[in-house]
Coordinates of C-alpha atoms in Angstrom, one line a residue:
M1 CA 13.0 -58.4 48.4
A2 CA 13.1 -60.2 44.9
D3 CA 11.9 -57.4 42.9
E4 CA 14.2 -54.6 44.3
P5 CA 17.7 -53.9 42.1
Q6 CA 20.4 -56.0 43.3
P7 CA 24.0 -54.4 43.9
S8 CA 25.6 -56.5 41.5
S9 CA 27.4 -55.3 38.3
S10 CA 28.2 -58.7 36.9
C11 CA 24.9 -59.6 35.3
T12 CA 22.9 -57.8 32.7
R13 CA 20.5 -55.2 33.3
S14 CA 17.3 -53.9 32.1
V15 CA 15.3 -50.6 32.3
C16 CA 11.6 -51.1 33.7
P17 CA 9.4 -49.2 31.3
V18 CA 7.0 -48.5 34.4
C19 CA 9.2 -46.9 36.9
D20 CA 12.5 -46.6 34.7
K21 CA 14.6 -48.4 37.4
L22 CA 17.5 -50.7 36.6
F23 CA 16.8 -54.4 37.4
P24 CA 18.7 -57.7 36.7
M25 CA 17.6 -59.1 33.6
A26 CA 16.3 -62.6 35.7
D27 CA 14.1 -60.5 38.0
I28 CA 12.6 -57.8 35.7
E29 CA 9.7 -59.5 34.4
A30 CA 8.3 -60.0 38.0
H31 CA 9.1 -56.5 38.8
V32 CA 7.1 -55.3 35.7
D33 CA 4.1 -57.2 36.6
R34 CA 4.1 -55.8 40.2
C35 CA 4.5 -52.3 38.6
L36 CA 1.4 -52.6 36.4
F37 CA -0.6 -54.1 39.5
L38 CA 0.4 -51.1 41.7
N39 CA -0.3 -48.4 39.2
S40 CA -3.6 -49.8 38.0
N41 CA -6.8 -48.1 38.9
D42 CA -8.1 -51.4 40.5
P43 CA -9.6 -50.3 44.0
T44 CA -9.0 -54.1 45.1
A45 CA -5.3 -53.6 44.5
P46 CA -3.0 -54.1 47.7
E47 CA -1.6 -50.8 48.8
S48 CA -1.3 -51.6 52.3
T49 CA 2.4 -53.0 52.2
T50 CA 5.1 -50.8 53.0
N51 CA 7.2 -51.5 49.9
G52 CA 4.1 -51.0 47.7
K53 CA 3.3 -47.6 49.3
Q54 CA 6.8 -46.6 48.8
E55 CA 6.8 -47.5 45.3
L56 CA 3.7 -46.2 44.4
T57 CA 4.5 -42.8 46.0
A58 CA 7.6 -42.5 44.0
A59 CA 5.9 -43.0 40.7
R60 CA 3.2 -40.6 41.5
E61 CA 5.9 -38.1 42.6
A62 CA 7.7 -38.5 39.2
K63 CA 4.2 -37.7 37.4
R64 CA 4.9 -40.2 34.9
S65 CA 2.3 -42.4 33.2
F66 CA 3.5 -45.1 31.1
S67 CA 2.0 -48.1 28.9
I68 CA 4.0 -51.4 28.5
F69 CA 3.8 -50.7 24.9
N70 CA 5.2 -47.1 24.9
K71 CA 8.7 -46.2 25.1
S72 CA 9.1 -43.4 27.8
P73 CA 10.0 -39.9 26.3
S74 CA 13.5 -39.0 25.5
V75 CA 15.4 -35.8 25.9
G76 CA 15.2 -33.4 23.1
G77 CA 13.7 -36.2 20.6
N78 CA 16.9 -38.1 21.0
K79 CA 17.7 -41.6 22.2
R80 CA 17.5 -42.0 25.6
P81 CA 20.9 -41.2 27.7
R82 CA 22.9 -44.4 28.0
R83 CA 23.0 -45.2 31.8
T84 CA 25.9 -46.3 33.8
T85 CA 25.7 -48.9 36.9
T86 CA 29.0 -47.9 38.1
D87 CA 29.4 -45.6 41.2
Q88 CA 32.6 -43.0 41.6
N89 CA 34.6 -45.7 43.3
G90 CA 34.1 -47.9 40.3
N91 CA 32.0 -50.4 42.2
G92 CA 28.9 -51.9 40.6
G93 CA 25.7 -50.6 42.0
H94 CA 22.3 -49.3 41.2
M95 CA 21.4 -45.7 40.4
S96 CA 19.3 -43.9 42.9
A97 CA 15.6 -42.9 42.1
E98 CA 16.6 -39.2 41.9
D99 CA 19.6 -39.8 39.5
I100 CA 17.4 -42.0 37.4
E101 CA 14.6 -39.1 37.1
R102 CA 17.3 -36.4 36.8
T103 CA 18.7 -38.7 33.9
V104 CA 15.6 -39.6 32.1
I105 CA 12.7 -37.4 33.0
D106 CA 12.0 -35.2 29.8
L107 CA 12.2 -31.4 30.4
S108 CA 8.9 -29.3 31.0
D109 CA 7.4 -27.2 27.9
E110 CA 8.7 -24.2 29.5
E111 CA 12.3 -25.7 30.0
K112 CA 12.2 -27.0 26.5
E113 CA 11.4 -23.5 25.0
K114 CA 14.4 -22.0 27.0
E115 CA 16.9 -24.5 25.8
R116 CA 15.5 -24.1 22.1
D117 CA 16.0 -20.0 22.4
K118 CA 19.8 -20.6 23.7
V119 CA 20.5 -23.1 20.6
K120 CA 18.4 -21.1 18.1
P121 CA 18.5 -17.4 18.7
D122 CA 15.4 -15.2 17.4
K123 CA 15.9 -14.7 13.9
N124 CA 13.9 -11.1 13.7
K125 CA 16.4 -10.0 16.1
A126 CA 19.4 -11.1 14.5
K127 CA 18.3 -9.0 11.4
V128 CA 18.6 -5.8 13.5
G129 CA 22.2 -6.5 15.0
D130 CA 24.0 -10.0 15.4
E131 CA 26.9 -10.6 17.7
E132 CA 30.2 -10.2 15.6
G133 CA 31.7 -13.0 17.3
S134 CA 29.5 -15.5 16.1
N135 CA 30.8 -18.4 14.0
I136 CA 28.0 -18.5 11.7
P137 CA 28.8 -16.9 8.0
L138 CA 27.3 -13.8 7.5
A139 CA 26.5 -15.3 3.7
E140 CA 24.4 -18.2 5.6
K141 CA 22.8 -15.4 7.9
M142 CA 21.5 -13.5 5.1
R143 CA 19.6 -16.1 3.1
P144 CA 16.1 -14.7 2.3
D145 CA 13.3 -16.8 3.0
E146 CA 10.7 -14.8 0.5
L147 CA 11.2 -14.4 -3.0
S148 CA 10.5 -11.0 -3.3
D149 CA 13.9 -10.6 -1.2
Y150 CA 15.7 -12.4 -3.8
I151 CA 18.5 -10.2 -5.6
G152 CA 19.4 -10.9 -9.0
Q153 CA 18.9 -13.6 -11.5
E154 CA 15.8 -11.6 -13.1
Q155 CA 16.3 -13.7 -16.4
I156 CA 14.7 -16.4 -14.5
I157 CA 12.9 -15.5 -11.4
G158 CA 11.7 -12.2 -12.4
K159 CA 8.2 -11.2 -13.0
N160 CA 6.3 -12.9 -15.7
T161 CA 8.9 -15.6 -16.1
V162 CA 7.9 -19.3 -16.3
L163 CA 9.7 -20.3 -13.1
R164 CA 8.2 -17.4 -11.1
T165 CA 4.8 -18.0 -12.4
L166 CA 5.0 -21.9 -11.6
F167 CA 6.4 -20.9 -8.0
E168 CA 3.3 -18.8 -7.3
K169 CA 0.9 -21.4 -8.2
N170 CA 2.9 -24.0 -6.0
T171 CA 3.9 -26.1 -9.1
I172 CA 7.6 -26.7 -8.5
P173 CA 9.3 -28.8 -11.7
S174 CA 11.9 -31.2 -11.5
M175 CA 15.1 -29.1 -12.4
I176 CA 18.7 -28.5 -12.4
L177 CA 20.3 -25.4 -11.2
W178 CA 23.3 -24.7 -13.0
G179 CA 25.5 -21.8 -12.4
P180 CA 28.9 -20.4 -10.9
P181 CA 29.7 -20.5 -7.2
G182 CA 27.9 -17.7 -5.0
C183 CA 25.1 -17.0 -7.8
G184 CA 22.2 -17.9 -5.6
K185 CA 21.6 -21.8 -6.3
T186 CA 21.6 -22.9 -2.7
T187 CA 19.5 -19.6 -1.6
L188 CA 16.7 -20.3 -4.1
A189 CA 16.2 -23.9 -2.9
H190 CA 16.2 -22.2 0.6
I191 CA 13.5 -20.2 -0.8
I192 CA 11.4 -22.9 -1.9
A193 CA 12.0 -24.8 1.3
A194 CA 10.4 -21.9 3.3
H195 CA 7.8 -21.6 0.8
C196 CA 6.8 -25.4 1.1
K197 CA 7.2 -25.1 5.3
K198 CA 4.6 -22.0 4.8
H199 CA 2.1 -23.7 2.9
G200 CA 2.5 -27.2 4.2
S201 CA 1.4 -28.8 0.9
M202 CA 4.9 -30.2 0.2
K203 CA 7.7 -31.6 2.3
F204 CA 11.1 -30.5 1.6
V205 CA 14.3 -32.9 2.0
K206 CA 17.7 -31.3 1.7
L207 CA 20.8 -33.5 0.9
S208 CA 24.3 -32.7 -0.6
A209 CA 26.4 -35.2 -2.3
T210 CA 29.3 -34.3 -0.5
M211 CA 27.8 -35.9 2.9
S212 CA 24.9 -38.1 1.7
G213 CA 25.1 -41.4 -0.3
V214 CA 22.8 -43.4 -2.1
N215 CA 21.5 -45.0 0.9
D216 CA 20.2 -41.8 2.2
V217 CA 18.5 -41.1 -1.2
K218 CA 16.9 -44.4 -0.9
E219 CA 15.8 -43.7 2.7
A220 CA 14.3 -40.2 1.7
V221 CA 12.3 -41.9 -1.4
K222 CA 10.9 -44.4 1.1
L223 CA 9.5 -41.7 3.5
A224 CA 8.2 -39.8 0.3
K225 CA 6.2 -42.7 -0.9
N226 CA 4.5 -43.0 2.6
D227 CA 3.7 -39.2 2.3
L228 CA 2.6 -39.6 -1.2
A229 CA -0.2 -42.0 0.0
F230 CA -1.6 -39.0 2.1
K231 CA -1.2 -36.7 -1.0
R232 CA 1.8 -34.9 0.1
K233 CA 4.6 -34.2 -2.3
T234 CA 8.2 -34.3 -1.4
I235 CA 10.8 -32.0 -3.0
M236 CA 14.4 -33.3 -2.7
F237 CA 17.1 -30.8 -3.1
M238 CA 20.5 -32.5 -3.8
D239 CA 23.3 -29.9 -3.7
E240 CA 26.6 -30.5 -5.7
I241 CA 24.7 -33.2 -7.4
H242 CA 27.5 -33.6 -10.0
R243 CA 29.6 -35.6 -7.2
F244 CA 27.2 -38.6 -7.8
N245 CA 28.9 -40.4 -10.6
K246 CA 26.4 -41.5 -13.5
L247 CA 25.7 -44.7 -12.1
Q248 CA 24.7 -43.4 -8.7
Q249 CA 22.2 -40.6 -10.4
D250 CA 20.3 -43.5 -11.8
I251 CA 18.9 -43.7 -8.2
F252 CA 16.7 -40.7 -9.1
L253 CA 15.5 -41.9 -12.5
P254 CA 12.5 -44.1 -11.5
H255 CA 11.4 -41.7 -8.8
V256 CA 11.3 -38.3 -10.6
E257 CA 9.7 -40.2 -13.5
S258 CA 7.1 -41.5 -11.3
G259 CA 6.5 -38.2 -9.6
T260 CA 7.3 -39.8 -6.1
I261 CA 9.9 -37.0 -5.8
T262 CA 10.5 -33.7 -7.5
L263 CA 14.4 -33.4 -7.8
I264 CA 16.3 -30.1 -7.6
G265 CA 20.0 -30.3 -8.4
A266 CA 22.5 -27.8 -7.8
T267 CA 25.8 -28.0 -9.7
T268 CA 28.7 -25.7 -10.7
E269 CA 29.6 -28.2 -13.7
N270 CA 28.4 -28.3 -16.9
P271 CA 25.4 -30.8 -16.9
S272 CA 26.1 -32.0 -20.4
F273 CA 29.3 -33.7 -19.4
S274 CA 28.6 -34.1 -15.5
L275 CA 25.2 -35.5 -15.2
N276 CA 23.3 -38.5 -16.9
S277 CA 21.4 -37.8 -20.1
A278 CA 18.4 -39.9 -18.9
L279 CA 18.2 -37.5 -15.6
L280 CA 18.8 -34.2 -17.8
S281 CA 15.8 -35.6 -20.0
R282 CA 13.6 -35.7 -17.0
C283 CA 14.6 -32.1 -15.6
R284 CA 14.6 -28.8 -16.7
V285 CA 18.0 -27.1 -16.8
I286 CA 18.0 -23.5 -15.0
V287 CA 21.1 -21.5 -15.9
L288 CA 22.2 -18.9 -13.3
E289 CA 24.7 -16.2 -14.3
K290 CA 27.1 -14.3 -12.2
L291 CA 26.0 -11.7 -10.2
G292 CA 26.3 -8.1 -11.4
V293 CA 27.9 -5.4 -9.4
E294 CA 24.7 -3.4 -8.6
A295 CA 23.3 -6.7 -7.7
V296 CA 26.2 -7.5 -5.2
M297 CA 25.6 -4.1 -3.6
K298 CA 22.2 -4.4 -3.0
I299 CA 23.0 -7.7 -1.2
L300 CA 25.9 -6.0 1.1
K301 CA 23.7 -2.9 1.9
R302 CA 20.9 -5.4 3.3
A303 CA 23.6 -7.1 5.2
L304 CA 24.9 -3.8 7.2
P305 CA 22.4 -3.9 10.0
Q306 CA 23.6 -7.2 11.0
Y307 CA 26.7 -5.2 12.6
K308 CA 24.8 -1.9 13.4
T309 CA 26.6 -0.2 10.3
V310 CA 25.2 2.4 8.1
M311 CA 26.4 3.5 4.6
F312 CA 26.9 7.2 3.7
E313 CA 27.5 8.3 0.2
N314 CA 30.0 11.3 0.8
N315 CA 33.2 10.9 3.0
N316 CA 32.6 14.2 4.3
R317 CA 28.9 13.8 5.2
V318 CA 27.5 12.2 8.4
P319 CA 24.7 9.7 7.4
D320 CA 20.9 10.4 8.2
I321 CA 20.5 8.0 11.3
R322 CA 17.1 9.1 12.1
G323 CA 14.1 6.3 12.3
L324 CA 16.8 3.6 12.0
P325 CA 15.6 0.4 14.5
F326 CA 19.1 0.0 15.9
V327 CA 22.0 2.6 17.5
P328 CA 24.7 2.5 14.8
R329 CA 28.3 1.8 15.9
M330 CA 30.1 2.2 12.4
M331 CA 29.6 4.2 9.3
I332 CA 30.9 2.6 5.7
S333 CA 31.4 4.4 2.8
A334 CA 29.4 3.6 -0.6
E335 CA 32.8 3.5 -2.3
T336 CA 34.1 0.6 0.1
I337 CA 30.6 -1.2 -0.6
R338 CA 31.1 -0.8 -4.4
W339 CA 35.0 -2.0 -4.3
L340 CA 34.0 -5.2 -2.4
A341 CA 31.2 -5.9 -5.0
E342 CA 33.5 -5.5 -7.8
I343 CA 36.4 -7.6 -6.4
C344 CA 34.4 -10.7 -5.5
D345 CA 34.0 -11.7 -9.2
G346 CA 30.2 -12.1 -9.2
D347 CA 30.0 -14.5 -6.0
A348 CA 27.9 -13.0 -3.3
R349 CA 29.3 -15.3 -0.8
I350 CA 32.5 -14.1 -1.0
A351 CA 31.3 -10.4 -0.9
L352 CA 29.3 -11.1 2.3
N353 CA 32.1 -13.1 4.0
S354 CA 34.8 -10.3 3.3
L355 CA 32.4 -7.9 4.6
Q356 CA 32.1 -9.7 7.9
L357 CA 35.8 -10.1 8.1
A358 CA 36.4 -6.4 7.4
L359 CA 33.4 -5.5 10.1
N360 CA 34.7 -7.9 12.5
T361 CA 38.2 -6.5 12.4
V362 CA 37.0 -2.8 12.9
A363 CA 34.7 -3.8 15.4
A364 CA 37.6 -5.3 17.7
R365 CA 39.4 -2.2 17.0
Q366 CA 36.5 0.1 17.9
D367 CA 36.2 -2.0 21.1
E368 CA 39.7 -1.4 21.9
E369 CA 39.6 2.3 21.2
E370 CA 36.2 2.7 22.7
S371 CA 35.1 4.9 20.0
A372 CA 31.6 6.3 19.9
L373 CA 30.9 5.9 16.0
K374 CA 33.6 4.4 13.8
R375 CA 34.2 5.7 10.1
I376 CA 35.2 2.8 8.1
S377 CA 37.2 3.8 5.1
L378 CA 38.2 2.0 1.9
D379 CA 41.9 1.9 2.8
E380 CA 41.2 0.0 5.9
I381 CA 39.1 -2.5 4.1
K382 CA 42.0 -3.0 1.6
E383 CA 44.2 -3.7 4.3
G384 CA 43.3 -7.0 5.6
I385 CA 41.2 -7.9 2.2
K386 CA 42.9 -8.6 -1.2
K387 CA 41.6 -8.9 -4.5
S388 CA 39.4 -12.2 -4.8
H389 CA 41.3 -14.9 -7.1
L390 CA 39.6 -15.7 -10.8
M391 CA 37.4 -18.1 -10.8
Y392 CA 39.2 -20.8 -13.1
D393 CA 39.1 -24.6 -13.3
R394 CA 41.6 -26.0 -15.6
K395 CA 39.4 -29.1 -16.3
G396 CA 35.9 -27.3 -16.4
D397 CA 34.1 -25.0 -18.9
Q398 CA 36.4 -21.9 -18.0
H399 CA 39.4 -23.5 -19.6
Y400 CA 37.9 -24.4 -22.8
E401 CA 35.8 -21.0 -23.0
L402 CA 39.0 -18.9 -22.6
I403 CA 41.4 -21.1 -25.0
S404 CA 38.4 -20.9 -27.6
A405 CA 38.2 -17.1 -27.0
L406 CA 41.9 -16.8 -27.4
H407 CA 41.7 -18.9 -30.8
K408 CA 39.1 -17.0 -32.3
S409 CA 40.6 -13.7 -31.6
I410 CA 44.1 -14.7 -33.2
R411 CA 42.2 -15.9 -35.9
A412 CA 40.3 -12.6 -36.6
S413 CA 43.5 -10.6 -36.0
D414 CA 42.4 -8.8 -33.0
D415 CA 45.6 -8.2 -31.1
N416 CA 44.0 -6.6 -28.3
A417 CA 41.6 -9.4 -27.8
A418 CA 44.4 -11.9 -28.1
L419 CA 46.4 -10.4 -25.5
Y420 CA 43.3 -10.2 -23.1
W421 CA 42.4 -13.7 -23.4
C422 CA 46.1 -14.6 -23.0
S423 CA 47.0 -12.6 -20.2
R424 CA 43.6 -13.7 -18.5
M425 CA 44.6 -17.4 -18.6
L426 CA 48.0 -16.6 -17.3
V427 CA 46.7 -14.7 -14.4
S428 CA 44.0 -17.4 -13.7
G429 CA 46.9 -20.0 -13.4
E430 CA 46.6 -21.9 -16.4
D431 CA 49.7 -24.0 -17.7
P432 CA 51.8 -21.9 -19.7
R433 CA 52.9 -25.0 -21.7
Y434 CA 49.6 -25.6 -22.5
L435 CA 49.1 -22.2 -23.6
V436 CA 51.9 -22.1 -25.8
R437 CA 51.0 -25.7 -27.5
R438 CA 47.6 -24.3 -28.6
M439 CA 49.4 -21.5 -30.1
I440 CA 51.6 -23.8 -32.2
R441 CA 48.5 -25.4 -33.6
M442 CA 47.3 -21.9 -34.2
A443 CA 50.4 -20.9 -36.2
S444 CA 49.7 -23.9 -38.6
E445 CA 46.2 -23.9 -38.9
D446 CA 45.2 -20.0 -39.3
I447 CA 48.3 -18.7 -40.3
G448 CA 50.1 -21.3 -42.3
L449 CA 51.7 -20.6 -45.7
A450 CA 51.0 -16.8 -45.3
D451 CA 53.9 -16.7 -42.7
T452 CA 55.8 -19.7 -42.1
N453 CA 58.1 -17.9 -39.7
A454 CA 54.7 -17.6 -37.2
L455 CA 55.3 -21.8 -36.5
T456 CA 59.0 -20.9 -35.8
V457 CA 58.0 -18.1 -33.2
A458 CA 55.4 -20.4 -31.6
T459 CA 57.9 -23.5 -31.1
S460 CA 60.6 -21.3 -30.0
T461 CA 58.2 -19.7 -27.3
L462 CA 57.4 -23.2 -26.0
A463 CA 61.4 -23.8 -25.7
A464 CA 61.9 -20.5 -24.0
V465 CA 58.7 -21.0 -21.7
Q466 CA 60.3 -24.8 -20.7
A467 CA 63.8 -23.2 -20.3
V468 CA 62.9 -19.8 -18.4
G469 CA 59.7 -21.0 -16.6
M470 CA 57.0 -18.5 -14.9
P471 CA 56.9 -15.9 -14.2
E472 CA 59.6 -14.6 -16.4
A473 CA 58.4 -16.4 -19.5
D474 CA 55.0 -14.3 -19.4
C475 CA 56.0 -11.7 -21.7
I476 CA 57.4 -14.2 -24.1
I477 CA 53.9 -15.8 -24.1
A478 CA 52.3 -12.4 -24.6
H479 CA 54.9 -11.7 -27.6
C480 CA 53.7 -14.9 -29.4
A481 CA 50.1 -14.0 -28.9
V482 CA 50.4 -10.5 -30.3
Y483 CA 52.6 -11.9 -33.4
L484 CA 50.0 -14.3 -34.3
A485 CA 47.3 -12.3 -34.3
R486 CA 49.0 -9.2 -36.4
A487 CA 50.2 -12.2 -38.8
P488 CA 48.8 -12.7 -42.3
K489 CA 46.3 -15.4 -42.1
S490 CA 45.9 -18.5 -44.4
R491 CA 44.0 -21.7 -44.0
E492 CA 44.6 -22.9 -47.5
V493 CA 46.8 -26.0 -46.0
Y494 CA 44.2 -26.6 -43.3
N495 CA 41.2 -26.5 -45.3
A496 CA 43.2 -28.8 -48.1
F497 CA 43.9 -31.2 -45.4
N498 CA 40.2 -31.7 -44.5
R499 CA 39.0 -32.1 -48.1
C500 CA 41.8 -34.9 -48.4
K501 CA 40.6 -36.6 -45.0
A502 CA 37.1 -36.2 -46.3
S503 CA 37.7 -38.0 -49.6
I504 CA 39.5 -40.7 -48.2
G505 CA 36.8 -41.2 -45.4
Q506 CA 34.2 -41.5 -48.4
N507 CA 36.3 -44.0 -50.5
K508 CA 33.9 -46.7 -51.5
G509 CA 35.4 -50.3 -51.8
P510 CA 39.1 -51.1 -51.4
M511 CA 41.6 -48.3 -51.1
P512 CA 43.6 -47.6 -54.3
S513 CA 46.8 -49.1 -54.7
V514 CA 50.1 -47.2 -55.1
P515 CA 51.0 -47.2 -59.0
L516 CA 53.8 -49.4 -60.0
H517 CA 56.1 -46.3 -60.8
L518 CA 56.0 -45.0 -57.5
R519 CA 56.9 -48.2 -55.8
N520 CA 60.4 -48.6 -54.3
A521 CA 62.2 -51.6 -56.0
T522 CA 64.6 -52.9 -53.2
T523 CA 65.0 -56.6 -54.3
K524 CA 65.0 -58.4 -57.5
L525 CA 61.6 -59.6 -57.3
M526 CA 60.2 -56.2 -57.0
K527 CA 62.1 -55.2 -60.0
S528 CA 60.7 -58.2 -62.3
L529 CA 57.1 -57.0 -60.9
K530 CA 58.0 -53.6 -62.6
Y531 CA 58.4 -51.8 -59.3
G532 CA 59.7 -48.2 -60.2
A533 CA 59.7 -48.7 -64.0
G534 CA 59.5 -45.5 -66.0
Y535 CA 60.1 -43.0 -62.8
N536 CA 62.1 -40.1 -63.2
L537 CA 63.0 -36.9 -61.1
Q538 CA 61.2 -34.4 -63.5
H539 CA 58.3 -32.0 -62.5
K540 CA 55.0 -33.6 -62.9
D541 CA 54.3 -31.6 -65.9
E542 CA 57.2 -32.7 -67.6
S543 CA 57.4 -36.2 -66.4
G544 CA 54.6 -37.5 -68.0
L545 CA 53.6 -39.5 -65.0
Q546 CA 50.7 -39.6 -62.7
Y547 CA 51.1 -39.6 -59.0
M548 CA 47.6 -39.8 -57.7
P549 CA 46.0 -43.1 -57.5
E550 CA 43.9 -44.8 -60.2
G551 CA 40.7 -43.1 -60.2
L552 CA 41.7 -39.9 -58.3
E553 CA 43.8 -38.4 -61.2
N554 CA 41.6 -35.0 -61.5
E555 CA 41.1 -34.5 -57.8
N556 CA 42.1 -31.2 -56.6
Y557 CA 42.0 -30.5 -52.8
F558 CA 43.2 -26.8 -53.2
S559 CA 40.6 -25.8 -55.5
E560 CA 38.1 -23.0 -54.0

C-alpha cells in the first residue's frame, strides 16, 4: 500500500501525528488523511477493509486519542526522544508498532509517581535519617523551608524587625543580601521561595550569575510580564550578582523600577564597589554577619538525626535515647560539636560539610567493625579535619579592613593590637612585602621626627623580607610592627605637608614665581637678568633674604 512505511533509509521520514508511525515525507499527507478518516466517529466510515481494521485496532489498543493540532505527549515533560530508522544490522527500516509505542507512549500516572519517588526521595523521611553515601552535601539537605527554622541573623530577620514584618505580610521588597560565605543568604532566599510556593501569590525564579547570562534574565522578565497580566508577581533571585559587570547589571534597572520583577541579589563583595549605583538606589542592602558559635552549634545539632546520631553532654554518661524517632547508631559529644562550630569561622556550610565528612568516616569504620553504638570522640574528628582557613581576600574588604586596623593600632601605640593584626594578615596569606611597605609609610606619617630611626627599621625590614623570604621573615615583620607601635609619635611633618598641599591647591591666579635671588644663574644672560643676585649662605634670620615666594612671606605650615 502507498500509505505504509517503506523500507528505505534514503528518503526523509516524518512521524504521523495520529498513529505515531514513521513514513516517507512524500506519503505522510495521504496517510494522515486516511488515519483521520479511520479514527473519526462517522458511522459511514469504511471499516470493512482488512488494512483499515488493522490500523484502527492498533490505534485503539494504544489507547491514544490525537488531534492534528495537538502534539503527542512526551516522556517526563521533555522533548520527544529522537527515533532512529536503522536496525541492528545497520540497514534502513521502519520501527515496529511495539517499538514506537514503547519509545513514545507516556508513562501512566502510577508509573510517573514511582519514577519521581526514585529520583526525589521523601523529604520528611530524609529528616529522620539519610544514607551516608548520598552525594548531596549536608548543607544543602538542611536548608529550612520555614522562617521559624532559620538560625542566626536576628538583627535583620528576628521578631519585630522590618524585614520580618514585610515577609509575614507577603510584601517582599527588592534587596541585596550582602554577607560572607555560609552566613545564610541563599538559605533566606530558599525560605522566600518556599513561602511563595506555599501561598501561590508570587512566582520565584532562581538564577545564578555563574551559570546564567543576560539572555536568561531577559527570558525570565518576558515570562514575568505575562504573569503580571494575570496579577501574579515574580521574585527573581540572582545569586553571586557581583559576577555581572556594571553594564550587565543595567538589565535589571527598568524592570525593578516598573515593578515587573522583585529582585533579590546575593553577594559576598562590597556592593558599593561591585554593584551599579543605579541598581543600589532601587534596592535595599541587607547586611548579614558571620554566624556566632552558638548559632552554628544549633545548626549542627539539628543535622545529627540525618545520620542517626545523638549528642551527649558528658563523655562518661550515655545519652537518653527514649522518645527518639530513630534508632541511634552513633554518639557524639557536645565538646566535638562546639569544636566544629569554632573552627568554621562563622561559615555554617563549612561546619555542616565538616560534620558530614566526619560522620561518614566514622560510619564506614563502624560498618567494618560491626559495632552496635559507636561513640565519636573529639580526637577522631580532629584526625581528618584541620582548622578551616581564615577567610581573606587580598583584593576584597578584608584586605583593607585588616591593614586599616594595623595602622590605627600602631598610631595608638597599642603593641598587642599591632602584633595581632600583623600576625593575622600573615597567617591569612597576605603578601609580606605589601605589609612592610605600609609600615614604611606609618614610620614617616605617624612617628616622623619623634624617632627618625623608625623609618630606617621599616626599610631594613623590607630588605630583610626580600632577602630571607617567608616563613623565616615573619619574626622580622613582627619585630618591626612592635617597634613602630612602641615608638614615640609625631605627625608634625605629615600635618605640615597636608597644609602646604592645601595652600597650593587653594592658590588663586597664577602660581607665584621663584624670587630672583633664589634662581641659579648658569649663563651670562641669566646673570644679566639678576638671577642669583644677593644670595648668601647665611641662616635665614641673618641673611636678610626671603625664601618664600611673593605673597606667602608670613605663611607658617608648622603652626598649631
